Amino acid sequence: MSKKNLKRLDLIFKNENDGEVILVKTMARPTHDLINDLIISGLKGRGGAGYPTGLKWKLASEAEGDMKYVICNADEGEPGTFKDREILTQVPHKVLIGMAVCAKIIGAHEGYIYLRGEYKFLLPSLNEMIDDFHVLMNKIGFDFRVKIFLGSGAYICGEESALFESMEGYRGEPRNKPPYPTNSGYRKMPTVINNVETLAHTYSIFKYGPEKFKDLGVQDSRGSKVFSVSGDTPNPGIYELEFGMSVKKFVDDFGDGDAKAVQVGGASGFCVPRKKFDKTKIGYQGKLTGVSLPTGGSMMIFNSSRSMYNVLHNYLDFFVEESCGQCTPCRVGTQQLLLGIEAVKKGERSSEYLDRLLGLAENMRVTAKCGLGQSVANSFSSIVENFKEEMIY
Amino acid sequence: MTEMKNLVKSLADNYGRYHESLLPILQGVVEKKRFLSEEAMVEVAREIDISAAHVFGTASFYSFLNTSPMGEYVVRVCKTITCMMHGKNLIIQELEKQLKIKLGETSHDGKFTLLETNCLGQCHKGPAMLINDTPYTNLTPDKVRDIIQSLKQNDLVSNAATQVN
Ligand SMILES: Cc1cc2nc3c(=O)[nH]c(=O)nc-3n(C[C@H](O)[C@H](O)[C@H](O)COP(=O)(O)O)c2cc1C
Ligand code: SF4
Ligand code: FES
């Protein structure tokens, strides 16, 4: 068993069968009260970008459109992330109720769950849940229908505008922003798109009130977070923990005693080396003291037997394959970074070449069109800078 | 009408003839035929009245919408970091041995295609693979041998059944 220094929480996965009661109670309240509750709670998006959920719903409620949509992002493709699958397996009704309340607030009648193709095996159970949900919608007299849209094996389709393109029958290529989804999303209509976990949290907020949620976590990062723990750990799996913990505390609980690095946030996240475990906290960037790392919840632990060169190589391989190829900095940049570290490793290039590659990665951060290309530098720079010797020898 | 025409027509009847129906229809063809032939793509284009080039361009973007023939069982082994750390190479070796094919190939009897794929969202139970839609996790070479043997014996394709560990 793992040591339990960190408090385990049980908000999301608690099996509560009061969906109908909560829904009826919530739907009876004025929409501005509901939006206010979300804003007070401090809930931010759990899909990675961390946009305040209350504000997103407010903007969509104010936007003009013939149709509006609520979309649940269940594309979960970030390496090391598997929490949304678990939420959709254990408590899908919380996600659906969150979608219904959102639909009422913004004025939508259609909702979609964009489910990654790799999770197609969940379809029978999810469709059953949705059938029950539609019965409930009829019973309370609210005109809202949810359908599942299945992905087909493309990580980039988790990016919200690529996801809309995919649903519309196109290649999953991200759009320029602005406009943002709250004004122009699916079929160019006002759309709220939220991560699975975000929607499930709204259920708890409407049930228990915003204060209970706000009391958890720290400034700028409120509430609990579902973490996907994998790698060199005796206890891989899903854990709901409070925001604001240090990587050190996390490793004390989940490491195998020999952790040399933790990758926070998957391949697009940051690598934290042992010497920085103490100073690094998990949460959204904000006014916190010290470094604070946001994450969709992926925590991968590497012990001292692992080559960080191999880890970085694996991530770059992933990006080369999953880049949509639409913009040059990302399409060419990911390939050059991969070839570059191979050349340094083989001794075909001197170690100074790593600095040029770091420059290239930082350049991608500002010139790439979407979050995929922009965040390659997160893992690239944090691994190369902290494990330079491993890149060379 | 040919069999393909019938299939595409029934899928379009089901999902509608909109641009938004394109992926669901293509997915439906792949589910039945395991890949999208040129005939299939031309037929889909005709049925929902868009260009065949657009259908091809879209299909080729998605790694699960195969445009070349696949075996009856498509085996996709996760090659991403945690599965790699937990021995996916041994899993692939065992699969190559059992199926007598190399990565990327289809067996002579057309039954199995062996591929690698990116993170399947089963990292806490790596190494992991998908066979058609079914995930198999916590793999060992022994376990792989048993799975392949039972599929070889069992001609029924069992789709969408969750594997329980
Ligand atoms: C390359 C890329 C992949 C993404 N994949 C996902 C994903 O699988 N699931 C998800 O919820 N958000 C993903 N996002 C973030 C979405 O674009 C979007 O911010 C999110 O769905 C909004 O929901 P939230 O506010 O509840 O987090 C991804 C972003 C990028 C750039
Ligand atoms: S950054 Fe990469 S994934 Fe994003 S639009 Fe450009 S090529 Fe596509
Ligand atoms: S790394 Fe293999 S399932 Fe995630």
Short mmCIF file of N, CA and C in Angstrom, two decimals, chain B:
data_model
loop_
_atom_site.label_atom_id
_atom_site.label_comp_id
_atom_site.label_asym_id
_atom_site.label_seq_id
_atom_site.Cartn_x
_atom_site.Cartn_y
_atom_site.Cartn_z
N MET B 1 -27.53 -3.62 -56.93
CA MET B 1 -26.50 -2.83 -56.25
C MET B 1 -25.41 -3.73 -55.67
N THR B 2 -24.21 -3.20 -55.65
CA THR B 2 -23.12 -3.99 -55.06
C THR B 2 -23.29 -3.98 -53.54
N GLU B 3 -22.52 -4.87 -52.92
CA GLU B 3 -22.58 -4.96 -51.47
C GLU B 3 -22.14 -3.64 -50.83
N MET B 4 -21.08 -3.02 -51.40
CA MET B 4 -20.57 -1.78 -50.84
C MET B 4 -21.61 -0.67 -50.94
N LYS B 5 -22.26 -0.61 -52.11
CA LYS B 5 -23.32 0.40 -52.28
C LYS B 5 -24.38 0.26 -51.18
N ASN B 6 -24.76 -0.99 -50.96
CA ASN B 6 -25.78 -1.26 -49.94
C ASN B 6 -25.33 -0.82 -48.56
N LEU B 7 -24.08 -1.16 -48.26
CA LEU B 7 -23.55 -0.82 -46.93
C LEU B 7 -23.55 0.69 -46.74
N VAL B 8 -23.00 1.42 -47.72
CA VAL B 8 -22.90 2.87 -47.60
C VAL B 8 -24.28 3.50 -47.53
N LYS B 9 -25.19 2.97 -48.31
CA LYS B 9 -26.55 3.51 -48.31
C LYS B 9 -27.19 3.34 -46.93
N SER B 10 -27.04 2.14 -46.37
CA SER B 10 -27.69 1.94 -45.07
C SER B 10 -27.04 2.80 -43.98
N LEU B 11 -25.72 3.01 -44.09
CA LEU B 11 -25.06 3.90 -43.12
C LEU B 11 -25.55 5.34 -43.27
N ALA B 12 -25.71 5.77 -44.52
CA ALA B 12 -26.17 7.14 -44.76
C ALA B 12 -27.63 7.30 -44.31
N ASP B 13 -28.43 6.23 -44.50
CA ASP B 13 -29.81 6.28 -43.99
C ASP B 13 -29.80 6.48 -42.49
N ASN B 14 -28.85 5.83 -41.85
CA ASN B 14 -28.77 5.87 -40.39
C ASN B 14 -28.23 7.21 -39.88
N TYR B 15 -27.13 7.69 -40.48
CA TYR B 15 -26.46 8.89 -39.94
C TYR B 15 -26.86 10.18 -40.65
N GLY B 16 -27.59 10.07 -41.73
CA GLY B 16 -27.98 11.27 -42.47
C GLY B 16 -26.97 11.58 -43.57
N ARG B 17 -27.38 12.43 -44.51
CA ARG B 17 -26.51 12.76 -45.63
C ARG B 17 -25.98 14.18 -45.47
N TYR B 18 -25.29 14.42 -44.37
CA TYR B 18 -24.72 15.74 -44.10
C TYR B 18 -23.21 15.64 -44.09
N HIS B 19 -22.57 16.79 -44.14
CA HIS B 19 -21.12 16.79 -43.99
C HIS B 19 -20.74 16.21 -42.63
N GLU B 20 -21.55 16.50 -41.63
CA GLU B 20 -21.30 16.00 -40.27
C GLU B 20 -21.40 14.47 -40.18
N SER B 21 -21.99 13.85 -41.20
CA SER B 21 -22.14 12.38 -41.15
C SER B 21 -20.90 11.67 -41.68
N LEU B 22 -19.96 12.43 -42.23
CA LEU B 22 -18.84 11.78 -42.93
C LEU B 22 -18.06 10.80 -42.03
N LEU B 23 -17.62 11.27 -40.87
CA LEU B 23 -16.83 10.37 -40.02
C LEU B 23 -17.62 9.14 -39.56
N PRO B 24 -18.84 9.34 -39.05
CA PRO B 24 -19.61 8.16 -38.64
C PRO B 24 -19.79 7.14 -39.78
N ILE B 25 -20.01 7.63 -41.00
CA ILE B 25 -20.20 6.70 -42.12
C ILE B 25 -18.89 5.96 -42.42
N LEU B 26 -17.79 6.71 -42.47
CA LEU B 26 -16.50 6.06 -42.73
C LEU B 26 -16.18 5.05 -41.63
N GLN B 27 -16.48 5.41 -40.39
CA GLN B 27 -16.24 4.49 -39.27
C GLN B 27 -17.09 3.23 -39.43
N GLY B 28 -18.30 3.41 -39.92
CA GLY B 28 -19.19 2.26 -40.13
C GLY B 28 -18.63 1.31 -41.18
N VAL B 29 -18.07 1.88 -42.26
CA VAL B 29 -17.48 1.03 -43.30
C VAL B 29 -16.28 0.27 -42.73
N VAL B 30 -15.44 0.99 -41.96
CA VAL B 30 -14.25 0.34 -41.40
C VAL B 30 -14.66 -0.77 -40.42
N GLU B 31 -15.71 -0.53 -39.67
CA GLU B 31 -16.15 -1.56 -38.72
C GLU B 31 -16.53 -2.85 -39.45
N LYS B 32 -17.17 -2.71 -40.61
CA LYS B 32 -17.62 -3.90 -41.35
C LYS B 32 -16.50 -4.49 -42.21
N LYS B 33 -15.72 -3.62 -42.86
CA LYS B 33 -14.77 -4.09 -43.87
C LYS B 33 -13.31 -4.00 -43.42
N ARG B 34 -13.10 -3.38 -42.25
CA ARG B 34 -11.75 -3.19 -41.70
C ARG B 34 -10.93 -2.15 -42.43
N PHE B 35 -11.33 -1.73 -43.63
CA PHE B 35 -10.59 -0.64 -44.29
C PHE B 35 -11.49 0.04 -45.32
N LEU B 36 -11.01 1.21 -45.81
CA LEU B 36 -11.76 1.98 -46.81
C LEU B 36 -11.14 1.77 -48.17
N SER B 37 -11.82 1.03 -49.01
CA SER B 37 -11.33 0.85 -50.38
C SER B 37 -11.66 2.10 -51.18
N GLU B 38 -11.04 2.20 -52.35
CA GLU B 38 -11.35 3.34 -53.22
C GLU B 38 -12.83 3.33 -53.56
N GLU B 39 -13.33 2.13 -53.83
CA GLU B 39 -14.76 1.99 -54.15
C GLU B 39 -15.61 2.56 -53.02
N ALA B 40 -15.22 2.23 -51.79
CA ALA B 40 -16.00 2.71 -50.63
C ALA B 40 -16.00 4.23 -50.57
N MET B 41 -14.81 4.82 -50.75
CA MET B 41 -14.72 6.27 -50.61
C MET B 41 -15.49 7.00 -51.71
N VAL B 42 -15.42 6.46 -52.93
CA VAL B 42 -16.17 7.06 -54.04
C VAL B 42 -17.67 6.97 -53.75
N GLU B 43 -18.06 5.84 -53.22
CA GLU B 43 -19.47 5.61 -52.92
C GLU B 43 -19.97 6.58 -51.81
N VAL B 44 -19.15 6.74 -50.78
CA VAL B 44 -19.52 7.67 -49.70
C VAL B 44 -19.65 9.09 -50.26
N ALA B 45 -18.69 9.48 -51.11
CA ALA B 45 -18.71 10.82 -51.71
C ALA B 45 -20.01 11.03 -52.48
N ARG B 46 -20.38 10.01 -53.27
CA ARG B 46 -21.59 10.11 -54.08
C ARG B 46 -22.83 10.20 -53.18
N GLU B 47 -22.82 9.37 -52.16
CA GLU B 47 -24.01 9.28 -51.31
C GLU B 47 -24.28 10.58 -50.55
N ILE B 48 -23.21 11.23 -50.04
CA ILE B 48 -23.50 12.50 -49.33
C ILE B 48 -23.12 13.72 -50.16
N ASP B 49 -22.83 13.49 -51.43
CA ASP B 49 -22.67 14.58 -52.38
C ASP B 49 -21.54 15.54 -52.02
N ILE B 50 -20.35 14.97 -51.82
CA ILE B 50 -19.14 15.79 -51.68
C ILE B 50 -18.08 15.15 -52.57
N SER B 51 -16.91 15.80 -52.71
CA SER B 51 -15.95 15.26 -53.66
C SER B 51 -15.22 14.06 -53.07
N ALA B 52 -14.85 13.12 -53.93
CA ALA B 52 -14.12 11.94 -53.48
C ALA B 52 -12.76 12.35 -52.91
N ALA B 53 -12.18 13.41 -53.48
CA ALA B 53 -10.89 13.89 -52.97
C ALA B 53 -11.03 14.33 -51.52
N HIS B 54 -12.15 14.97 -51.22
CA HIS B 54 -12.36 15.40 -49.84
C HIS B 54 -12.50 14.20 -48.90
N VAL B 55 -13.22 13.19 -49.36
CA VAL B 55 -13.38 11.99 -48.53
C VAL B 55 -12.01 11.37 -48.28
N PHE B 56 -11.21 11.26 -49.32
CA PHE B 56 -9.88 10.67 -49.16
C PHE B 56 -9.01 11.52 -48.24
N GLY B 57 -9.05 12.83 -48.45
CA GLY B 57 -8.24 13.74 -47.64
C GLY B 57 -8.60 13.65 -46.16
N THR B 58 -9.88 13.50 -45.88
CA THR B 58 -10.31 13.40 -44.50
C THR B 58 -9.91 12.05 -43.92
N ALA B 59 -10.21 10.99 -44.65
CA ALA B 59 -9.92 9.64 -44.15
C ALA B 59 -8.45 9.49 -43.83
N SER B 60 -7.60 10.03 -44.71
CA SER B 60 -6.16 9.80 -44.55
C SER B 60 -5.61 10.51 -43.31
N PHE B 61 -6.38 11.43 -42.76
CA PHE B 61 -5.93 12.16 -41.57
C PHE B 61 -6.00 11.30 -40.31
N TYR B 62 -6.93 10.37 -40.28
CA TYR B 62 -7.24 9.63 -39.05
C TYR B 62 -6.62 8.24 -39.04
N SER B 63 -5.87 7.95 -37.96
CA SER B 63 -5.11 6.70 -37.98
C SER B 63 -6.00 5.46 -37.89
N PHE B 64 -7.24 5.61 -37.42
CA PHE B 64 -8.11 4.44 -37.35
C PHE B 64 -8.94 4.24 -38.63
N LEU B 65 -8.85 5.20 -39.56
CA LEU B 65 -9.59 5.03 -40.82
C LEU B 65 -8.59 4.50 -41.87
N ASN B 66 -8.38 3.20 -41.83
CA ASN B 66 -7.36 2.60 -42.70
C ASN B 66 -7.78 2.69 -44.15
N THR B 67 -6.80 3.06 -45.00
CA THR B 67 -7.11 3.10 -46.43
C THR B 67 -6.42 1.97 -47.18
N SER B 68 -5.76 1.07 -46.46
CA SER B 68 -5.26 -0.14 -47.12
C SER B 68 -5.80 -1.35 -46.35
N PRO B 69 -5.86 -2.51 -47.02
CA PRO B 69 -6.51 -3.68 -46.43
C PRO B 69 -5.92 -4.07 -45.08
N MET B 70 -6.77 -4.49 -44.19
CA MET B 70 -6.37 -4.90 -42.84
C MET B 70 -6.90 -6.30 -42.58
N GLY B 71 -6.30 -6.96 -41.62
CA GLY B 71 -6.79 -8.28 -41.24
C GLY B 71 -8.11 -8.19 -40.50
N GLU B 72 -8.68 -9.36 -40.27
CA GLU B 72 -9.94 -9.42 -39.55
C GLU B 72 -9.76 -8.89 -38.12
N TYR B 73 -8.60 -9.20 -37.53
CA TYR B 73 -8.26 -8.66 -36.22
C TYR B 73 -7.12 -7.66 -36.39
N VAL B 74 -7.38 -6.40 -36.04
CA VAL B 74 -6.32 -5.41 -36.09
C VAL B 74 -5.76 -5.25 -34.67
N VAL B 75 -4.48 -5.63 -34.52
CA VAL B 75 -3.83 -5.57 -33.22
C VAL B 75 -3.00 -4.30 -33.15
N ARG B 76 -3.33 -3.43 -32.19
CA ARG B 76 -2.60 -2.17 -32.04
C ARG B 76 -1.94 -2.14 -30.67
N VAL B 77 -0.61 -2.20 -30.66
CA VAL B 77 0.12 -2.23 -29.39
C VAL B 77 0.56 -0.80 -29.04
N CYS B 78 0.31 -0.39 -27.82
CA CYS B 78 0.71 0.94 -27.39
C CYS B 78 2.23 1.02 -27.30
N LYS B 79 2.79 2.07 -27.91
CA LYS B 79 4.25 2.24 -27.88
C LYS B 79 4.66 3.47 -27.08
N THR B 80 3.70 4.10 -26.41
CA THR B 80 4.01 5.33 -25.67
C THR B 80 4.69 5.00 -24.34
N ILE B 81 5.18 6.04 -23.70
CA ILE B 81 6.21 5.93 -22.68
C ILE B 81 5.99 4.86 -21.61
N THR B 82 4.84 4.88 -20.90
CA THR B 82 4.73 3.92 -19.79
C THR B 82 4.66 2.49 -20.29
N CYS B 83 4.00 2.27 -21.41
CA CYS B 83 3.97 0.91 -21.96
C CYS B 83 5.36 0.50 -22.44
N MET B 84 6.10 1.46 -22.98
CA MET B 84 7.47 1.17 -23.38
C MET B 84 8.30 0.78 -22.16
N MET B 85 8.16 1.54 -21.08
CA MET B 85 8.91 1.25 -19.86
C MET B 85 8.55 -0.12 -19.28
N HIS B 86 7.33 -0.54 -19.51
CA HIS B 86 6.88 -1.80 -18.92
C HIS B 86 6.93 -2.97 -19.91
N GLY B 87 7.72 -2.81 -20.96
CA GLY B 87 8.04 -3.97 -21.77
C GLY B 87 7.23 -4.20 -23.03
N LYS B 88 6.80 -3.13 -23.70
CA LYS B 88 6.01 -3.36 -24.92
C LYS B 88 6.83 -4.05 -26.01
N ASN B 89 8.17 -3.91 -25.96
CA ASN B 89 8.97 -4.59 -26.99
C ASN B 89 8.84 -6.11 -26.90
N LEU B 90 8.80 -6.62 -25.68
CA LEU B 90 8.63 -8.06 -25.51
C LEU B 90 7.27 -8.52 -26.01
N ILE B 91 6.29 -7.65 -25.83
CA ILE B 91 4.93 -7.97 -26.29
C ILE B 91 4.91 -8.06 -27.81
N ILE B 92 5.57 -7.10 -28.45
CA ILE B 92 5.59 -7.10 -29.91
C ILE B 92 6.36 -8.32 -30.42
N GLN B 93 7.47 -8.62 -29.78
CA GLN B 93 8.23 -9.82 -30.18
C GLN B 93 7.37 -11.07 -30.13
N GLU B 94 6.61 -11.20 -29.04
CA GLU B 94 5.76 -12.39 -28.88
C GLU B 94 4.66 -12.41 -29.95
N LEU B 95 4.09 -11.24 -30.24
CA LEU B 95 3.06 -11.17 -31.27
C LEU B 95 3.63 -11.55 -32.63
N GLU B 96 4.84 -11.04 -32.91
CA GLU B 96 5.47 -11.36 -34.20
C GLU B 96 5.69 -12.87 -34.31
N LYS B 97 6.09 -13.45 -33.19
CA LYS B 97 6.35 -14.90 -33.18
C LYS B 97 5.05 -15.69 -33.38
N GLN B 98 4.02 -15.30 -32.63
CA GLN B 98 2.75 -16.03 -32.71
C GLN B 98 2.08 -15.87 -34.07
N LEU B 99 2.17 -14.66 -34.61
CA LEU B 99 1.43 -14.38 -35.86
C LEU B 99 2.30 -14.63 -37.09
N LYS B 100 3.59 -14.85 -36.88
CA LYS B 100 4.54 -15.06 -37.97
C LYS B 100 4.53 -13.91 -38.96
N ILE B 101 4.42 -12.70 -38.44
CA ILE B 101 4.51 -11.49 -39.28
C ILE B 101 5.33 -10.46 -38.53
N LYS B 102 5.77 -9.43 -39.26
CA LYS B 102 6.48 -8.32 -38.63
C LYS B 102 5.49 -7.17 -38.42
N LEU B 103 5.92 -6.25 -37.55
CA LEU B 103 5.14 -5.05 -37.31
C LEU B 103 4.74 -4.40 -38.64
N GLY B 104 3.48 -4.03 -38.78
CA GLY B 104 3.03 -3.39 -40.01
C GLY B 104 2.47 -4.35 -41.04
N GLU B 105 2.62 -5.65 -40.78
CA GLU B 105 2.19 -6.63 -41.78
C GLU B 105 0.86 -7.29 -41.41
N THR B 106 0.28 -7.94 -42.44
CA THR B 106 -0.95 -8.72 -42.25
C THR B 106 -0.63 -10.19 -42.52
N SER B 107 -1.18 -11.08 -41.69
CA SER B 107 -0.87 -12.51 -41.86
C SER B 107 -1.44 -13.02 -43.19
N HIS B 108 -0.84 -14.12 -43.71
CA HIS B 108 -1.21 -14.62 -45.03
C HIS B 108 -2.69 -14.99 -45.14
N ASP B 109 -3.23 -15.52 -44.04
CA ASP B 109 -4.65 -15.90 -44.07
C ASP B 109 -5.58 -14.69 -43.92
N GLY B 110 -4.97 -13.48 -43.83
CA GLY B 110 -5.80 -12.27 -43.75
C GLY B 110 -6.48 -12.08 -42.40
N LYS B 111 -6.01 -12.82 -41.41
CA LYS B 111 -6.71 -12.74 -40.13
C LYS B 111 -6.20 -11.63 -39.20
N PHE B 112 -4.87 -11.44 -39.20
CA PHE B 112 -4.29 -10.50 -38.23
C PHE B 112 -3.44 -9.43 -38.89
N THR B 113 -3.59 -8.19 -38.43
CA THR B 113 -2.66 -7.12 -38.80
C THR B 113 -2.04 -6.62 -37.50
N LEU B 114 -0.71 -6.43 -37.52
CA LEU B 114 -0.01 -6.00 -36.32
C LEU B 114 0.51 -4.57 -36.48
N LEU B 115 0.05 -3.67 -35.61
CA LEU B 115 0.45 -2.26 -35.69
C LEU B 115 0.85 -1.74 -34.31
N GLU B 116 1.55 -0.60 -34.32
CA GLU B 116 1.77 0.12 -33.07
C GLU B 116 0.84 1.33 -33.06
N THR B 117 0.57 1.84 -31.88
CA THR B 117 -0.28 3.02 -31.79
C THR B 117 0.20 3.86 -30.61
N ASN B 118 -0.36 5.07 -30.48
CA ASN B 118 0.01 5.91 -29.33
C ASN B 118 -0.92 5.66 -28.16
N CYS B 119 -0.55 6.22 -27.04
CA CYS B 119 -1.20 5.99 -25.73
C CYS B 119 -2.69 5.65 -25.83
N LEU B 120 -3.05 4.52 -25.23
CA LEU B 120 -4.43 4.03 -25.28
C LEU B 120 -5.24 4.45 -24.06
N GLY B 121 -4.63 5.22 -23.16
CA GLY B 121 -5.35 5.60 -21.94
C GLY B 121 -5.49 4.44 -20.97
N GLN B 122 -4.52 3.53 -21.00
CA GLN B 122 -4.52 2.38 -20.08
C GLN B 122 -3.15 2.30 -19.39
N CYS B 123 -2.49 3.46 -19.24
CA CYS B 123 -1.09 3.48 -18.83
C CYS B 123 -0.83 2.81 -17.47
N HIS B 124 -1.82 2.86 -16.57
CA HIS B 124 -1.62 2.24 -15.25
C HIS B 124 -1.66 0.71 -15.35
N LYS B 125 -2.05 0.21 -16.54
CA LYS B 125 -2.11 -1.24 -16.71
C LYS B 125 -1.28 -1.67 -17.91
N GLY B 126 -0.20 -0.91 -18.16
CA GLY B 126 0.64 -1.23 -19.31
C GLY B 126 1.46 -2.47 -19.07
N PRO B 127 1.96 -3.12 -20.12
CA PRO B 127 1.69 -2.81 -21.52
C PRO B 127 0.25 -3.13 -21.92
N ALA B 128 -0.24 -2.33 -22.88
CA ALA B 128 -1.63 -2.47 -23.30
C ALA B 128 -1.72 -2.56 -24.81
N MET B 129 -2.79 -3.21 -25.28
CA MET B 129 -3.05 -3.22 -26.72
C MET B 129 -4.55 -3.24 -26.96
N LEU B 130 -4.93 -2.85 -28.18
CA LEU B 130 -6.32 -2.98 -28.62
C LEU B 130 -6.35 -4.07 -29.68
N ILE B 131 -7.34 -4.96 -29.61
CA ILE B 131 -7.61 -5.83 -30.75
C ILE B 131 -9.00 -5.45 -31.23
N ASN B 132 -9.06 -4.90 -32.44
CA ASN B 132 -10.26 -4.21 -32.90
C ASN B 132 -10.64 -3.19 -31.82
N ASP B 133 -11.76 -3.34 -31.15
CA ASP B 133 -12.14 -2.30 -30.19
C ASP B 133 -11.87 -2.70 -28.75
N THR B 134 -11.38 -3.88 -28.54
CA THR B 134 -11.26 -4.40 -27.18
C THR B 134 -9.87 -4.17 -26.60
N PRO B 135 -9.78 -3.50 -25.45
CA PRO B 135 -8.47 -3.32 -24.82
C PRO B 135 -8.03 -4.57 -24.05
N TYR B 136 -6.75 -4.88 -24.15
CA TYR B 136 -6.14 -5.93 -23.35
C TYR B 136 -5.00 -5.29 -22.58
N THR B 137 -4.95 -5.53 -21.26
CA THR B 137 -4.00 -4.79 -20.44
C THR B 137 -3.15 -5.72 -19.58
N ASN B 138 -2.20 -5.11 -18.87
CA ASN B 138 -1.27 -5.88 -18.03
C ASN B 138 -0.70 -7.07 -18.79
N LEU B 139 -0.27 -6.83 -20.02
CA LEU B 139 0.16 -7.92 -20.89
C LEU B 139 1.51 -8.50 -20.46
N THR B 140 1.62 -9.81 -20.66
CA THR B 140 2.89 -10.51 -20.55
C THR B 140 2.97 -11.38 -21.81
N PRO B 141 4.17 -11.84 -22.18
CA PRO B 141 4.25 -12.69 -23.36
C PRO B 141 3.32 -13.92 -23.25
N ASP B 142 3.23 -14.51 -22.06
CA ASP B 142 2.33 -15.66 -21.88
C ASP B 142 0.89 -15.31 -22.16
N LYS B 143 0.50 -14.17 -21.62
CA LYS B 143 -0.89 -13.73 -21.79
C LYS B 143 -1.19 -13.48 -23.27
N VAL B 144 -0.21 -12.86 -23.97
CA VAL B 144 -0.38 -12.58 -25.39
C VAL B 144 -0.59 -13.88 -26.16
N ARG B 145 0.21 -14.90 -25.80
CA ARG B 145 0.09 -16.18 -26.50
C ARG B 145 -1.31 -16.76 -26.34
N ASP B 146 -1.83 -16.70 -25.11
CA ASP B 146 -3.17 -17.22 -24.85
C ASP B 146 -4.23 -16.45 -25.63
N ILE B 147 -4.10 -15.12 -25.64
CA ILE B 147 -5.10 -14.30 -26.34
C ILE B 147 -5.11 -14.65 -27.82
N ILE B 148 -3.92 -14.73 -28.43
CA ILE B 148 -3.85 -15.00 -29.87
C ILE B 148 -4.35 -16.42 -30.17
N GLN B 149 -3.97 -17.38 -29.32
CA GLN B 149 -4.45 -18.75 -29.54
C GLN B 149 -5.98 -18.79 -29.51
N SER B 150 -6.56 -18.11 -28.55
CA SER B 150 -8.03 -18.20 -28.46
C SER B 150 -8.69 -17.48 -29.63
N LEU B 151 -8.06 -16.42 -30.13
CA LEU B 151 -8.65 -15.75 -31.31
C LEU B 151 -8.51 -16.62 -32.55
N LYS B 152 -7.40 -17.33 -32.64
CA LYS B 152 -7.20 -18.21 -33.80
C LYS B 152 -8.25 -19.31 -33.81
N GLN B 153 -8.58 -19.79 -32.62
CA GLN B 153 -9.58 -20.85 -32.54
C GLN B 153 -10.99 -20.32 -32.72
N ASN B 154 -11.17 -19.14 -32.22
CA ASN B 154 -12.52 -18.60 -32.16
C ASN B 154 -12.75 -17.68 -33.36
N ASP B 155 -13.60 -18.10 -34.28
CA ASP B 155 -13.80 -17.30 -35.48
C ASP B 155 -14.73 -16.11 -35.27
N LEU B 156 -15.42 -16.12 -34.15
CA LEU B 156 -16.36 -15.03 -33.92
C LEU B 156 -15.61 -13.78 -33.50
N VAL B 157 -15.85 -12.71 -34.19
CA VAL B 157 -15.24 -11.45 -33.79
C VAL B 157 -16.06 -10.88 -32.65
N SER B 158 -15.41 -10.76 -31.51
CA SER B 158 -16.17 -10.17 -30.41
C SER B 158 -15.74 -8.73 -30.24
N ASN B 159 -16.55 -7.88 -30.75
CA ASN B 159 -16.25 -6.45 -30.69
C ASN B 159 -16.75 -5.85 -29.40
N ALA B 160 -16.17 -4.73 -29.03
CA ALA B 160 -16.74 -3.85 -28.02
C ALA B 160 -17.02 -4.51 -26.69
N ALA B 161 -16.39 -5.67 -26.45
CA ALA B 161 -16.58 -6.29 -25.14
C ALA B 161 -15.45 -5.85 -24.24
N THR B 162 -15.75 -5.35 -23.11
CA THR B 162 -14.70 -4.89 -22.21
C THR B 162 -13.99 -6.08 -21.60
N GLN B 163 -12.68 -6.00 -21.61
CA GLN B 163 -11.94 -7.09 -20.99
C GLN B 163 -11.78 -6.77 -19.53
N VAL B 164 -12.05 -7.75 -18.70
CA VAL B 164 -11.95 -7.52 -17.27
C VAL B 164 -10.69 -8.17 -16.75
N ASN B 165 -9.98 -7.44 -15.93
CA ASN B 165 -8.76 -8.00 -15.35
C ASN B 165 -9.03 -8.50 -13.95
#
